[in-house]
mmCIF file of C-alpha atoms in Angstrom:
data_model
loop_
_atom_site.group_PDB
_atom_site.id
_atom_site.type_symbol
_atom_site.label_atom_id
_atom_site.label_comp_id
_atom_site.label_asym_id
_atom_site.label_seq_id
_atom_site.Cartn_x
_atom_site.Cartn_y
_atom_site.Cartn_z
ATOM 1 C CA UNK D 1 -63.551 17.827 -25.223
ATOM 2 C CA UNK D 2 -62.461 14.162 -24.982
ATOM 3 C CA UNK D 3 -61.902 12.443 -28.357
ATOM 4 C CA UNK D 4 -61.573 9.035 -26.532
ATOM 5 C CA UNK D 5 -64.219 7.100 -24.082
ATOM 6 C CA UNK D 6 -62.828 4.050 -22.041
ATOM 7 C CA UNK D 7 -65.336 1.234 -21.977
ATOM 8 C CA UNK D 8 -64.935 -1.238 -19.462
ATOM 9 C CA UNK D 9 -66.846 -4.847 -20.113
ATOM 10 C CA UNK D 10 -67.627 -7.398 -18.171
ATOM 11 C CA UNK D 11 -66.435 -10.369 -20.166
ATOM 12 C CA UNK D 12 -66.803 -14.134 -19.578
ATOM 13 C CA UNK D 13 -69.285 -16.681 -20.161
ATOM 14 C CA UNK D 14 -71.351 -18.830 -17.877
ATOM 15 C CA UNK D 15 -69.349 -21.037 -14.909
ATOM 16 C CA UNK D 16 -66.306 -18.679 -15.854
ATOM 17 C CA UNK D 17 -64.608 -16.028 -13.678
ATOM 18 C CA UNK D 18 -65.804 -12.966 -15.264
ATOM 19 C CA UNK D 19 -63.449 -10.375 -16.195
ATOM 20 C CA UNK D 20 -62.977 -6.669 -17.063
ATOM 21 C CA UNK D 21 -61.550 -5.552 -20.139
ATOM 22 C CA UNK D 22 -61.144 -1.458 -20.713
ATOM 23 C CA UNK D 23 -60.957 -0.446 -24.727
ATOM 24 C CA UNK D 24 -60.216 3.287 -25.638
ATOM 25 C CA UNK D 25 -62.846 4.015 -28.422
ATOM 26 C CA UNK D 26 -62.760 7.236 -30.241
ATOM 27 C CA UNK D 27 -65.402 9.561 -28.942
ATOM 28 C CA UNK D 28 -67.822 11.844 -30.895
ATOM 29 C CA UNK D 29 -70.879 13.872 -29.473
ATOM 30 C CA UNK D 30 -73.841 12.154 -29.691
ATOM 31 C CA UNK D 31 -72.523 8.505 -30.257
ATOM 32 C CA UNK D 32 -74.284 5.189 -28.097
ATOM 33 C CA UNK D 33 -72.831 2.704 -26.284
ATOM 34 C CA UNK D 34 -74.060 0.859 -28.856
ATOM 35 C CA UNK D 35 -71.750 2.656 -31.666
ATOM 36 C CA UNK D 36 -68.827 1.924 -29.198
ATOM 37 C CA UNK D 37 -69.779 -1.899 -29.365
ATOM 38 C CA UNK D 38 -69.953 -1.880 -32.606
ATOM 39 C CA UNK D 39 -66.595 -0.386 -32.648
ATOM 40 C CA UNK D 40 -65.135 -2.435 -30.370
ATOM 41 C CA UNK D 41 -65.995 -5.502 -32.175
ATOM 42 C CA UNK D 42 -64.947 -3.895 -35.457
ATOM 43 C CA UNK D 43 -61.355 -2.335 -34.385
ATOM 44 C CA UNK D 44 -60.188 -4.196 -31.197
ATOM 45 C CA UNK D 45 -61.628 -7.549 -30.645
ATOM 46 C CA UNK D 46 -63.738 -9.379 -32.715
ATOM 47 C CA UNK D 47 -64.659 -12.075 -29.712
ATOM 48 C CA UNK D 48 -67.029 -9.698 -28.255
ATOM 49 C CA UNK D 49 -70.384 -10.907 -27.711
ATOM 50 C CA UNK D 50 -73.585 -8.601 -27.588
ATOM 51 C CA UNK D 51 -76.832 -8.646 -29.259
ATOM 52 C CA UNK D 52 -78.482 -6.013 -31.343
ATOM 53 C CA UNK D 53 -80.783 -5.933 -34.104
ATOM 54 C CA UNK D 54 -81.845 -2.998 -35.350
ATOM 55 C CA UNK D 55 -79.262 0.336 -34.930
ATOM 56 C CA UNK D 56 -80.109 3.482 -32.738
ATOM 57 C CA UNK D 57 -83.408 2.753 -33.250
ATOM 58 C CA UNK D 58 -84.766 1.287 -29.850
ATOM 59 C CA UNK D 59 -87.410 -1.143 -31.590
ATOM 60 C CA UNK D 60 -85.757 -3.938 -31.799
ATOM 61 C CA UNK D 61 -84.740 -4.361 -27.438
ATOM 62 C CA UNK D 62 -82.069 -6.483 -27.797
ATOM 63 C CA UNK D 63 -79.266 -4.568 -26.508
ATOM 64 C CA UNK D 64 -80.129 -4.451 -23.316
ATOM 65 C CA UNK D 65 -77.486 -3.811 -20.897
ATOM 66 C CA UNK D 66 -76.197 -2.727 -17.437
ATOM 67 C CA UNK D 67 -75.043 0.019 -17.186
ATOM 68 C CA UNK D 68 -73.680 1.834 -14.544
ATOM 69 C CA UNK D 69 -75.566 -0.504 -12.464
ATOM 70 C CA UNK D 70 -78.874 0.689 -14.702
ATOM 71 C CA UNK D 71 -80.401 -1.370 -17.238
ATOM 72 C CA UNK D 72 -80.290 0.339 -20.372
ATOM 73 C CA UNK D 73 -80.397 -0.074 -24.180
ATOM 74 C CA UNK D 74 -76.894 0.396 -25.107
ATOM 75 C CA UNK D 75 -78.826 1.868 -28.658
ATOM 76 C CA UNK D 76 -80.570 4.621 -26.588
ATOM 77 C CA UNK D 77 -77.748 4.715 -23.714
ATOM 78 C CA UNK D 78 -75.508 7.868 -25.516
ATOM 79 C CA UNK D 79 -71.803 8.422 -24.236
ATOM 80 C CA UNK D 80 -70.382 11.746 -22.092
ATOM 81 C CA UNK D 81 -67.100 11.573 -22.843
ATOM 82 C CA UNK D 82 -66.308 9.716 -19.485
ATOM 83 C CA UNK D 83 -65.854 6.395 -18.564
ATOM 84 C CA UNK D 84 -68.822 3.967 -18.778
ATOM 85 C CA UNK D 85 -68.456 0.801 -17.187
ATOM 86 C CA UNK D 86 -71.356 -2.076 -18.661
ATOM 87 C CA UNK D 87 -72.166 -5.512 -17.495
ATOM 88 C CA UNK D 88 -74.753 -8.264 -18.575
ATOM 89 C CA UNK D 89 -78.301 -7.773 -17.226
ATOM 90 C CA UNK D 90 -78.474 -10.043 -14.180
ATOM 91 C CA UNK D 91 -81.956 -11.322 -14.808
ATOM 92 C CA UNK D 92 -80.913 -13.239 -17.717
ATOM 93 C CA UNK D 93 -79.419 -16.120 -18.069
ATOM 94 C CA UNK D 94 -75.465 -15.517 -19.073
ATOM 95 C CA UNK D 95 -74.342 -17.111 -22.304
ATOM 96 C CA UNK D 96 -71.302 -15.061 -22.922
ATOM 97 C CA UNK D 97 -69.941 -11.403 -22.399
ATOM 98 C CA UNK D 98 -73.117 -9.220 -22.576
ATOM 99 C CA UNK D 99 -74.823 -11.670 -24.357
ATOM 100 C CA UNK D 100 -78.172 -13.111 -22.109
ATOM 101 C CA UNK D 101 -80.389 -15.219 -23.188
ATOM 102 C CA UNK D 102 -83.664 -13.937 -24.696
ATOM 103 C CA UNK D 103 -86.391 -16.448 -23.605
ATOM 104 C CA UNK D 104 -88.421 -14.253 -20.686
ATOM 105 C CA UNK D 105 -87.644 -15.915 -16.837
ATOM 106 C CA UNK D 106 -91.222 -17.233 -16.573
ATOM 107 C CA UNK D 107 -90.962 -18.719 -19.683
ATOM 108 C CA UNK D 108 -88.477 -21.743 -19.260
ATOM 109 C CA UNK D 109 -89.483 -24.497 -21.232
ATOM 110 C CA UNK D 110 -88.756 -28.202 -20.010
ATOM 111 C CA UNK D 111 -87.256 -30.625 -22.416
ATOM 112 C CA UNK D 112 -89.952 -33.304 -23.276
ATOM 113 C CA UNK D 113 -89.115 -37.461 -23.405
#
């Protein structure tokens, strides 16, 4: 049993280079990717961005996340004890690390004179 997961994020904001940065999270059964966030944020580096409303609940659909390559709620997304790897969604526009922005693609509003 592995009482550590490494998490590797995509970090940057838009117009930047993006980078990966790997954090070593302690692992329990069950946890989300969303607890490791959390964690990260908490223990290693409070710069990371990410949204999330609600907590293991998958109502709220903020957290959504690649994963893998598969979009995912990191709230509904639990951990193996392996290595993830996560990313922004690609359909959203970047603001910074795996924060996108929320407004829908169809619905881009133009500014008004």
């Amino acid at each position: 049993m592995t009482d550590t997961v490494a998490v590797t994020i995509q970090r940057g904001a838009a117009g930047e280079t993006p980078r990966d940065d790997i954090f070593t999270v302690p692992y329990r059964e069950g946890m989300s990717l969303l607890d490791a966030l959390i964690w990260i944020r908490a223990h290693a580096d409070p710069t990371l961005a990410f949204r999330y409303s609600c907590i293991n609940a998958n109502s709220c659909k903020e957290c959504v996340v690649s994963v893998e390559g598969r979009t995912e709620y990191a709230c509904t997304t639990r951990l193996t004890g392996g290595a993830v790897s996560v990313r922004p969604i690609g359909n959203k526009r970047l603001l910074r690390d795996l924060a996108t922005d929320t407004v829908p693609p169809k619905e881009k509003f133009a500014a008004q004179d």
